Structure formats: C-alpha cells, structure tokens
PDB file of C-alpha atoms in Angstrom:
ATOM      1  CA  MET J1326     138.034  -7.267  -5.960  1.00 86.00           C
ATOM      2  CA  HIS J1327     138.186  -5.268  -9.186  1.00 96.00           C
ATOM      3  CA  THR J1328     141.240  -3.454 -10.457  1.00 97.00           C
ATOM      4  CA  ILE J1329     141.004   0.029 -11.955  1.00 98.00           C
ATOM      5  CA  LEU J1330     143.620   1.956 -13.923  1.00 98.00           C
ATOM      6  CA  ALA J1331     143.036   5.712 -14.058  1.00 97.00           C
ATOM      7  CA  VAL J1332     144.941   7.872 -16.539  1.00 96.00           C
ATOM      8  CA  ASP J1333     144.955  11.612 -15.846  1.00 95.00           C
ATOM      9  CA  ASP J1334     147.741  14.165 -16.175  1.00 93.00           C
ATOM     10  CA  GLU J1335     146.628  16.055 -13.059  1.00 93.00           C
ATOM     11  CA  PRO J1336     148.376  14.666  -9.950  1.00 95.00           C
ATOM     12  CA  ASN J1337     145.560  15.946  -7.711  1.00 95.00           C
ATOM     13  CA  ILE J1338     142.959  14.060  -9.743  1.00 94.00           C
ATOM     14  CA  CYS J1339     145.054  10.888  -9.559  1.00 96.00           C
ATOM     15  CA  PHE J1340     145.305  11.287  -5.784  1.00 96.00           C
ATOM     16  CA  LEU J1341     141.557  11.875  -5.522  1.00 96.00           C
ATOM     17  CA  TYR J1342     140.852   8.746  -7.594  1.00 96.00           C
ATOM     18  CA  GLU J1343     143.258   6.713  -5.442  1.00 97.00           C
ATOM     19  CA  GLU J1344     141.531   7.803  -2.234  1.00 97.00           C
ATOM     20  CA  GLU J1345     137.941   7.573  -3.423  1.00 96.00           C
ATOM     21  CA  PHE J1346     138.155   4.256  -5.274  1.00 97.00           C
ATOM     22  CA  ALA J1347     140.259   2.595  -2.578  1.00 97.00           C
ATOM     23  CA  ASP J1348     137.543   3.615  -0.097  1.00 96.00           C
ATOM     24  CA  GLU J1349     135.039   1.830  -2.365  1.00 95.00           C
ATOM     25  CA  GLY J1350     137.084  -1.380  -2.126  1.00 96.00           C
ATOM     26  CA  TYR J1351     138.801  -1.293  -5.527  1.00 97.00           C
ATOM     27  CA  THR J1352     142.452  -1.832  -6.266  1.00 98.00           C
ATOM     28  CA  ILE J1353     143.372   1.428  -7.983  1.00 98.00           C
ATOM     29  CA  HIS J1354     146.448   2.316 -10.023  1.00 98.00           C
ATOM     30  CA  THR J1355     147.055   5.714 -11.584  1.00 98.00           C
ATOM     31  CA  ALA J1356     149.250   7.035 -14.371  1.00 96.00           C
ATOM     32  CA  GLU J1357     149.877  10.629 -15.391  1.00 95.00           C
ATOM     33  CA  ASN J1358     150.980   9.845 -18.958  1.00 93.00           C
ATOM     34  CA  ILE J1359     150.387   7.255 -21.643  1.00 92.00           C
ATOM     35  CA  LYS J1360     153.813   5.601 -21.356  1.00 93.00           C
ATOM     36  CA  ASP J1361     153.260   4.846 -17.672  1.00 95.00           C
ATOM     37  CA  ALA J1362     149.664   3.823 -18.367  1.00 95.00           C
ATOM     38  CA  GLU J1363     150.734   1.303 -21.024  1.00 93.00           C
ATOM     39  CA  GLU J1364     153.298  -0.224 -18.662  1.00 95.00           C
ATOM     40  CA  LEU J1365     150.775  -0.417 -15.827  1.00 95.00           C
ATOM     41  CA  TYR J1366     148.114  -1.842 -18.124  1.00 95.00           C
ATOM     42  CA  ASP J1367     150.358  -4.731 -19.133  1.00 94.00           C
ATOM     43  CA  LYS J1368     151.387  -5.297 -15.521  1.00 96.00           C
ATOM     44  CA  VAL J1369     148.034  -5.137 -13.682  1.00 96.00           C
ATOM     45  CA  LYS J1370     145.514  -6.107 -16.407  1.00 95.00           C
ATOM     46  CA  PRO J1371     142.732  -3.853 -15.076  1.00 97.00           C
ATOM     47  CA  ASP J1372     139.054  -4.708 -15.201  1.00 96.00           C
ATOM     48  CA  LEU J1373     138.219  -1.083 -15.928  1.00 97.00           C
ATOM     49  CA  MET J1374     140.051   2.047 -17.027  1.00 96.00           C
ATOM     50  CA  ILE J1375     139.223   5.696 -16.470  1.00 96.00           C
ATOM     51  CA  VAL J1376     140.862   7.799 -19.175  1.00 94.00           C
ATOM     52  CA  ASP J1377     141.071  11.566 -19.501  1.00 91.00           C
ATOM     53  CA  ILE J1378     140.852  12.822 -23.087  1.00 84.00           C
ATOM     54  CA  ARG J1379     143.266  15.722 -22.879  1.00 82.00           C
ATOM     55  CA  LEU J1380     146.622  14.751 -21.487  1.00 84.00           C
ATOM     56  CA  LYS J1381     149.717  16.964 -21.621  1.00 82.00           C
ATOM     57  CA  ASN J1382     151.101  16.600 -25.145  1.00 80.00           C
ATOM     58  CA  GLU J1383     149.202  13.328 -25.571  1.00 79.00           C
ATOM     59  CA  SER J1384     145.785  12.153 -26.663  1.00 78.00           C
ATOM     60  CA  GLY J1385     143.645  10.034 -24.406  1.00 79.00           C
ATOM     61  CA  ILE J1386     141.613   9.111 -27.482  1.00 81.00           C
ATOM     62  CA  THR J1387     144.658   7.573 -29.175  1.00 83.00           C
ATOM     63  CA  PHE J1388     145.403   5.610 -26.014  1.00 86.00           C
ATOM     64  CA  LEU J1389     141.772   4.499 -25.723  1.00 85.00           C
ATOM     65  CA  GLU J1390     141.806   3.191 -29.298  1.00 86.00           C
ATOM     66  CA  LYS J1391     145.129   1.408 -28.770  1.00 88.00           C
ATOM     67  CA  ILE J1392     143.873  -0.334 -25.631  1.00 89.00           C
ATOM     68  CA  ARG J1393     140.541  -1.232 -27.261  1.00 88.00           C
ATOM     69  CA  ASP J1394     142.412  -2.839 -30.176  1.00 89.00           C
ATOM     70  CA  LYS J1395     144.489  -4.832 -27.688  1.00 89.00           C
ATOM     71  CA  ASP J1396     141.665  -5.821 -25.333  1.00 91.00           C
ATOM     72  CA  LYS J1397     138.008  -5.819 -26.349  1.00 89.00           C
ATOM     73  CA  ASP J1398     136.853  -6.823 -22.845  1.00 91.00           C
ATOM     74  CA  VAL J1399     138.365  -4.131 -20.639  1.00 94.00           C
ATOM     75  CA  LEU J1400     135.795  -1.563 -19.603  1.00 95.00           C
ATOM     76  CA  ILE J1401     136.714   2.033 -20.434  1.00 93.00           C
ATOM     77  CA  VAL J1402     135.190   5.156 -18.942  1.00 94.00           C
ATOM     78  CA  VAL J1403     136.147   8.458 -20.496  1.00 89.00           C
ATOM     79  CA  SER J1404     136.255  11.208 -17.898  1.00 88.00           C
ATOM     80  CA  SER J1405     136.837  14.666 -19.272  1.00 81.00           C
ATOM     81  CA  ALA J1406     136.169  18.239 -18.266  1.00 77.00           C
ATOM     82  CA  TYR J1407     135.061  18.803 -21.858  1.00 59.00           C
ATOM     83  CA  GLY J1408     131.509  17.635 -22.496  1.00 53.00           C
ATOM     84  CA  ASP J1409     131.783  18.359 -26.209  1.00 57.00           C
ATOM     85  CA  PHE J1410     133.904  15.226 -26.706  1.00 52.00           C
ATOM     86  CA  LYS J1411     130.748  13.137 -26.220  1.00 51.00           C
ATOM     87  CA  GLN J1412     129.986  13.829 -29.881  1.00 55.00           C
ATOM     88  CA  ASP J1413     133.421  12.677 -31.084  1.00 54.00           C
ATOM     89  CA  PHE J1414     132.930   9.238 -32.606  1.00 51.00           C
ATOM     90  CA  HIS J1415     136.406   8.184 -31.410  1.00 57.00           C
ATOM     91  CA  VAL J1416     135.174   8.091 -27.803  1.00 59.00           C
ATOM     92  CA  TRP J1417     132.365   5.747 -28.803  1.00 57.00           C
ATOM     93  CA  ALA J1418     134.886   2.947 -28.284  1.00 69.00           C
ATOM     94  CA  SER J1419     134.476   3.613 -24.562  1.00 82.00           C
ATOM     95  CA  ASP J1420     131.758   2.064 -22.431  1.00 86.00           C
ATOM     96  CA  ALA J1421     130.758   5.344 -20.761  1.00 89.00           C
ATOM     97  CA  TYR J1422     131.494   9.067 -20.777  1.00 87.00           C
ATOM     98  CA  VAL J1423     131.405  11.119 -17.595  1.00 90.00           C
ATOM     99  CA  VAL J1424     132.045  14.847 -17.424  1.00 88.00           C
ATOM    100  CA  LYS J1425     134.731  15.412 -14.798  1.00 88.00           C
ATOM    101  CA  GLN J1426     133.563  17.069 -11.577  1.00 86.00           C
ATOM    102  CA  SER J1427     134.916  17.494  -8.052  1.00 86.00           C
ATOM    103  CA  ASP J1428     132.088  15.276  -6.774  1.00 92.00           C
ATOM    104  CA  LEU J1429     132.892  11.760  -7.973  1.00 95.00           C
ATOM    105  CA  THR J1430     129.431  10.327  -7.314  1.00 95.00           C
ATOM    106  CA  GLU J1431     128.493   9.992 -10.990  1.00 95.00           C
ATOM    107  CA  LEU J1432     131.862   8.491 -11.884  1.00 96.00           C
ATOM    108  CA  LYS J1433     131.764   6.000  -9.008  1.00 97.00           C
ATOM    109  CA  ASP J1434     128.173   5.034  -9.858  1.00 97.00           C
ATOM    110  CA  THR J1435     129.139   4.518 -13.504  1.00 96.00           C
ATOM    111  CA  VAL J1436     132.130   2.361 -12.550  1.00 97.00           C
ATOM    112  CA  ARG J1437     130.049   0.249 -10.158  1.00 96.00           C
ATOM    113  CA  ASP J1438     127.245  -0.194 -12.709  1.00 95.00           C
ATOM    114  CA  LEU J1439     129.596  -1.225 -15.516  1.00 95.00           C
ATOM    115  CA  LEU J1440     131.425  -3.734 -13.326  1.00 96.00           C
ATOM    116  CA  GLN J1441     128.137  -5.213 -12.080  1.00 92.00           C
ATOM    117  CA  LYS J1442     126.818  -5.569 -15.632  1.00 88.00           C
ATOM    118  CA  LYS J1443     130.026  -7.274 -16.729  1.00 83.00           C
ATOM    119  CA  LYS J1444     129.842  -9.633 -13.760  1.00 75.00           C
ATOM    120  CA  THR J1445     126.294 -10.715 -14.634  1.00 75.00           C
ATOM    121  CA  SER J1446     126.882 -11.143 -18.353  1.00 66.00           C
TER     122      SER J1446
END
C-alpha cells in the first residue's frame, strides 16, 4: 500500500483528497500548512506528495524544493488552480503538474501512473 501526503490550505480539498484516495486504497495524510507538512513528511515518509503552489502566506514551490533537496526519490505532483505555474521552472522539480478541478480523475490517474512507473523501475 502506498502512502500519500497532500498539502493544501483548503480544508475541503484536504477532506476530498482523504476520501477519494482512501477509496483508491492509499494511506493518505493531509496538511494545511508547510510546518505540519514537514512534520508529517518526516513521520510517514510518503511515497508520493501532492502539493498546492499557493498556500496561505506560504509557498508550495519553496516546500517542493526543500523536500526535493532532502529526498530525490519521493514523487511530487503539483496540483494548482493556476495553470500558468506550469511554465515556472521551479515546478519542474516535480514529477507531474495537474490543474486542480472538482473531478479528481486526472489527479488520481496521474498518481496511479507515477506509482506504477516507480514500482517497475
């Protein structure tokens, strides 16, 4: 079973991720700020992270870079309501970029595909 850590400052999005990814068979942890995310990261050692770019008074990009420096193997999916961040070279440290939507099909497919590729490599 794979472990996912999702970082999003919207409690409703965190709840949605918890429900949807648990239904898919993943162990899912959520954090609404970077401090909690860093603590959870060290505690649960996730296989994959879903990180929002714009967090209240914080930068998901800074967190992404910090985690990538710490762990080159963790998979990172950037999920943002802002498609224009795809062109920001800072997010290139992620393994995928998904524009946030109410339908999580694309995000769930991306997560599944990345975890399957990692498993076979």
